Amino acid sequence: MRVAIIGGDKRMLFAARAFCDKGADVSVAGFDGLERFSGIGIMEPSEAAAWADNIVLPLPCVKDGRIVAPFSERAILPHELLSDIGEKRVFCGMKERLTPTRCRVYDYASREDFAYRNAILTAEGAIQTAMSRYEGSIFGCRALVLGMGRIGRVLSQDLSALHADVTVAARKESDRAYVEALGMTAADYSLREKYDYDLIFNTVPAMVLPADVLSRTDERTVIIDLASAPGGVDFDYARRRSLTAVHALSLPGRCAPAAAGRIIQETIINIIKEEDGEKEDNRLCDDGVVLHL
Amino acid sequence: MRVAIIGGDKRMLFAARAFCDKGADVSVAGFDGLERFSGIGIMEPSEAAAWADNIVLPLPCVKDGRIVAPFSERAILPHELLSDIGEKRVFCGMKERLTPTRCRVYDYASREDFAYRNAILTAEGAIQTAMSRYEGSIFGCRALVLGMGRIGRVLSQDLSALHADVTVAARKESDRAYVEALGMTAADYSLREKYDYDLIFNTVPAMVLPADVLSRTDERTVIIDLASAPGGVDFDYARRRSLTAVHALSLPGRCAPAAAGRIIQETIINIIKEEDGEKEDNRLCDDGVVLHL
Amino acid sequence: MRVAIIGGDKRMLFAARAFCDKGADVSVAGFDGLERFSGIGIMEPSEAAAWADNIVLPLPCVKDGRIVAPFSERAILPHELLSDIGEKRVFCGMKERLTPTRCRVYDYASREDFAYRNAILTAEGAIQTAMSRYEGSIFGCRALVLGMGRIGRVLSQDLSALHADVTVAARKESDRAYVEALGMTAADYSLREKYDYDLIFNTVPAMVLPADVLSRTDERTVIIDLASAPGGVDFDYARRRSLTAVHALSLPGRCAPAAAGRIIQETIINIIKEEDGEKEDNRLCDDGVVLHL
Amino acid sequence: MRVAIIGGDKRMLFAARAFCDKGADVSVAGFDGLERFSGIGIMEPSEAAAWADNIVLPLPCVKDGRIVAPFSERAILPHELLSDIGEKRVFCGMKERLTPTRCRVYDYASREDFAYRNAILTAEGAIQTAMSRYEGSIFGCRALVLGMGRIGRVLSQDLSALHADVTVAARKESDRAYVEALGMTAADYSLREKYDYDLIFNTVPAMVLPADVLSRTDERTVIIDLASAPGGVDFDYARRRSLTAVHALSLPGRCAPAAAGRIIQETIINIIKEEDGEKEDNRLCDDGVVLHL
């Protein structure tokens, strides 16, 4: 199995190493300064694409019409790279950004196994950010988590495990009931109360902390916004009121690039196994044998 | 506020006491042997229905055409009881069993706040059942939980908290990913592996442990089926193979009647508050003030 | 390796099976009704002692001058059994009850590895007892644990893991500080406050719940005394006040005999390994090589 | 109550604020650049000592013959400061560094309530350090904690709560047994095995990671030494082998100064209460009333 990792940041180098550790032949492209890397081949992008059976692109794969490659001076253009690769498999994050192509493209970032494991890294990055910005301790602090999606679930339970006093705000009644079954406090987004917390983490991609709410938070509160741009905090207002509000983006790649890279690699392996497994399943089905509940 | 509790088991007496503790006027009916009960009035069913503003029926409310009342010799018929109560509120479990009625009927058992808290009691009852039937310890045992709904979630985390080695089988990929983010092992229902567990808990209302699967479990495995009748285990086959398989039903009422009763009372209070709150909200809305995110 | 299990209850049969599972030759004695048992030899006590290299006695090993053997009609006398066994190893619980003997006797029950693992079983048995006697749920209950020794530590953390609201009373300031670092509430044994708890567990072998204290507990409180006889509760007073007070003894053997038996077997294996290891260590020391920090 | 905080770092300013929040009259000294601070009086050291009833010095209180005061240009000499304070109470950390004095000196840092709460902050600081230096995630990493004292206990349980795979090395058998009862892996300090961990935390103030051991760690391992100088790691060797080894000192003051300051303030309040309580107790004792178990 030949894998080419093309573009991306540090995290993709760790993905390359993870493939290598599992016995794959690996090459990387799009890292200009890189001269040697753990015995992994370094190629030109087009050369790597021609050489490999499996092409791995970063998350997100494309921005401003180019493959995302912060360590490369030259532009890597998706249509040039993928125009002539035939039946090769392409793995990327945010597949919708690759203009229609005839390749077999798989989006690792849209999968549940990727998303939850990435959420774990985001939650740890959020805790690291809180620890470095907040002058108190997680133990015993009053923390509010906005949202009970993947990140909200993992983050709130991590904080609770470290003995914070956690409140989770969730819109759905079933989520709030689950929060209480986990021994935490549930809240809705009602604006009536004072926001009396040491730490506020937002995971909701909507304006959930507008000026109106921020005006009622304590001035010592540290706010960490994990929602992708533009986030859910009125940062202008926060600045005017001298509140500590951090927009913490891309935490997995920044705080735990090795783990983030390994997750990409493992998700791709899962995709390949499922594809091959499904083929096998289909074969078995011909014999009328496959039984799933 | 006058509350009449009519029918039901021990759990409903605890619900009565919980209302009483909160300052309500309470009467109970449908408990033949009961002569005194914590200063709560004891009435005939029709008398109680006439006296009260709020009528509380058990979970399930009706079976075989009668209000469920295991402690009453005489039949309590729903249409007689509720024919002439006007605007009074009726609270019950499994509302659909009350034939069409013109009353204002609220189903506490269909609500999330009730369901999750009841799931906590079911999970504790399942652990108690396992402790009394299994000769090993929860600590270090290999436990399989089938299903990641409310009960599966709470039960698997309780077991994990007691240091069992927990595997959760779930159909949805997102549930399996969540299981792993919680530090447990995820599985699908594939029939290919050996079922090598000390304890198996089923929460899925479908035949998930048929003879075929049971034939591959260890003979020392203890199986606890929490799914409502007919359950998810081939009990006939289990008996023939001398497996320990327990169909554990109505655990909240049997293992923690006081908590189960209090949950009913608190859910009803929540329903009343929301109703009244909504009225108030509507009033506020006239002034154009209510703001929810 | 030949192992004879002589006397004891169900737990010792599980110990026998655990030895057998690990490939030892095993025989049992002192179980009158037993005709067959998983292919393990059944012998007379003296015959078993003569046959084996390793003799295993129960916990406690001796009571009223006899080997404890509730399933045997005939008395098994320690001096008769062990008078002529030469260099054989004898493993027992509460070694001090074996009158001075020239045998090599090892007390598995006095070891830390045994004691903590047994404490886990006691804690689980205590929770099972609480679940069956208390009509509320562990989730959210107010629990008091008296003592922060092995059982107190494990039990309080188990209860806390199940989301009880746990207070631990401990005499030593360092224990109380540790309790708070674990996110629980610490208390001393001061008699000044009201004892306002749903569940009280005593682990201290001293009269810590005298009439004076019991008079200030709520009448619904369930008290579970885990301290060996005579326990730490004024049971007479509790009876007069109709309090629920349970003296729960020998929980490992009663609630989890398979685990209790396996712990005995594994502790004995540890003793043997250490003995043999030490011999090896001594040999190595001759070469001046052993380095421990 | 008049409290003077003299010397120390940021943490002491937070201690000042914590006293102030509780209604005390507070002044600070030894912070040259400080012109205003939350309405707290700023004085010269001698002036503050004369004004206050209670004098609070930092942790450690004295170094190189001077009160530790990193934010003061001028030397504050202990004998000058405390020569003429009569019956005033002095609170400090590491009391033994104050040359014999006739004052009433209390060492807050030597108390259990301080030590465990400080250990919580150290554990959190250690996790923050690990998160910023290790490129993987805490979730799923293989972590070794050396030592099962206060910091080892809190840190290992925090790591375990974040789903790391934790091994704790402890010299005492009882500590190792406790580690296993907590669901973690116990080890001794035997040098025989390979040190195959992602993260190693040392809490033992002795050379536990000499060159010999370091030579057998993986080169990707991140080592965090929490033991006070000179620590327990052969840092020279680690540097030569390009291992990541961090000597992380004074974590509470650096990572969570607000919490560290509050702990100092609360411990001092505890000391005062106990003193006053004891006086009261003595009075009560005259009446023969005090009863403690």
PDB file of C-alpha atoms in Angstrom, chain C residues 289 291-293, chain D residues 142 144 188-198 200 208-221 223 237-238 241 243:
ATOM      1  CA  VAL C 289      23.417  -7.411  40.359  1.00  0.00           C
ATOM      2  CA  LEU C 291      19.165  -3.071  41.881  1.00  0.00           C
ATOM      3  CA  HIS C 292      16.028  -1.696  43.405  1.00  0.00           C
ATOM      4  CA  LEU C 293      15.398   1.967  43.990  1.00  0.00           C
TER       5      LEU C 293
ATOM      6  CA  ARG D 142       0.190   5.566  28.581  1.00  0.00           C
ATOM      7  CA  LEU D 144       3.446   6.624  34.492  1.00  0.00           C
ATOM      8  CA  ASP D 188       7.270  -1.041  41.904  1.00  0.00           C
ATOM      9  CA  TYR D 189      10.480   0.808  41.021  1.00  0.00           C
ATOM     10  CA  SER D 190      12.170  -2.314  39.787  1.00  0.00           C
ATOM     11  CA  LEU D 191      14.583  -1.447  37.009  1.00  0.00           C
ATOM     12  CA  ARG D 192      14.049  -4.565  34.991  1.00  0.00           C
ATOM     13  CA  GLU D 193      11.378  -3.519  32.507  1.00  0.00           C
ATOM     14  CA  LYS D 194      11.455  -1.144  29.600  1.00  0.00           C
ATOM     15  CA  TYR D 195       9.919   2.220  30.387  1.00  0.00           C
ATOM     16  CA  ASP D 196       7.342   2.248  27.635  1.00  0.00           C
ATOM     17  CA  TYR D 197       5.236   5.306  28.392  1.00  0.00           C
ATOM     18  CA  ASP D 198       4.112   8.448  26.605  1.00  0.00           C
ATOM     19  CA  ILE D 200       6.198  10.118  32.925  1.00  0.00           C
ATOM     20  CA  VAL D 208      14.282   7.832  40.550  1.00  0.00           C
ATOM     21  CA  LEU D 209      15.020   8.452  36.866  1.00  0.00           C
ATOM     22  CA  PRO D 210      18.806   8.103  36.584  1.00  0.00           C
ATOM     23  CA  ALA D 211      20.644   7.676  33.273  1.00  0.00           C
ATOM     24  CA  ASP D 212      20.234   3.946  33.535  1.00  0.00           C
ATOM     25  CA  VAL D 213      16.450   4.201  33.431  1.00  0.00           C
ATOM     26  CA  LEU D 214      16.345   7.083  30.969  1.00  0.00           C
ATOM     27  CA  SER D 215      18.400   4.996  28.550  1.00  0.00           C
ATOM     28  CA  ARG D 216      15.471   2.608  28.359  1.00  0.00           C
ATOM     29  CA  THR D 217      12.682   5.145  27.810  1.00  0.00           C
ATOM     30  CA  ASP D 218      11.264   5.793  24.382  1.00  0.00           C
ATOM     31  CA  GLU D 219      12.758   8.901  22.793  1.00  0.00           C
ATOM     32  CA  ARG D 220       9.267  10.371  22.315  1.00  0.00           C
ATOM     33  CA  THR D 221       8.443  10.124  26.022  1.00  0.00           C
ATOM     34  CA  ILE D 223       9.069  13.542  31.326  1.00  0.00           C
ATOM     35  CA  TYR D 237      21.713  12.745  30.589  1.00  0.00           C
ATOM     36  CA  ALA D 238      18.211  13.593  29.332  1.00  0.00           C
ATOM     37  CA  ARG D 241      19.826  11.972  24.707  1.00  0.00           C
ATOM     38  CA  LEU D 243      14.692  13.574  25.707  1.00  0.00           C
TER      39      LEU D 243
END
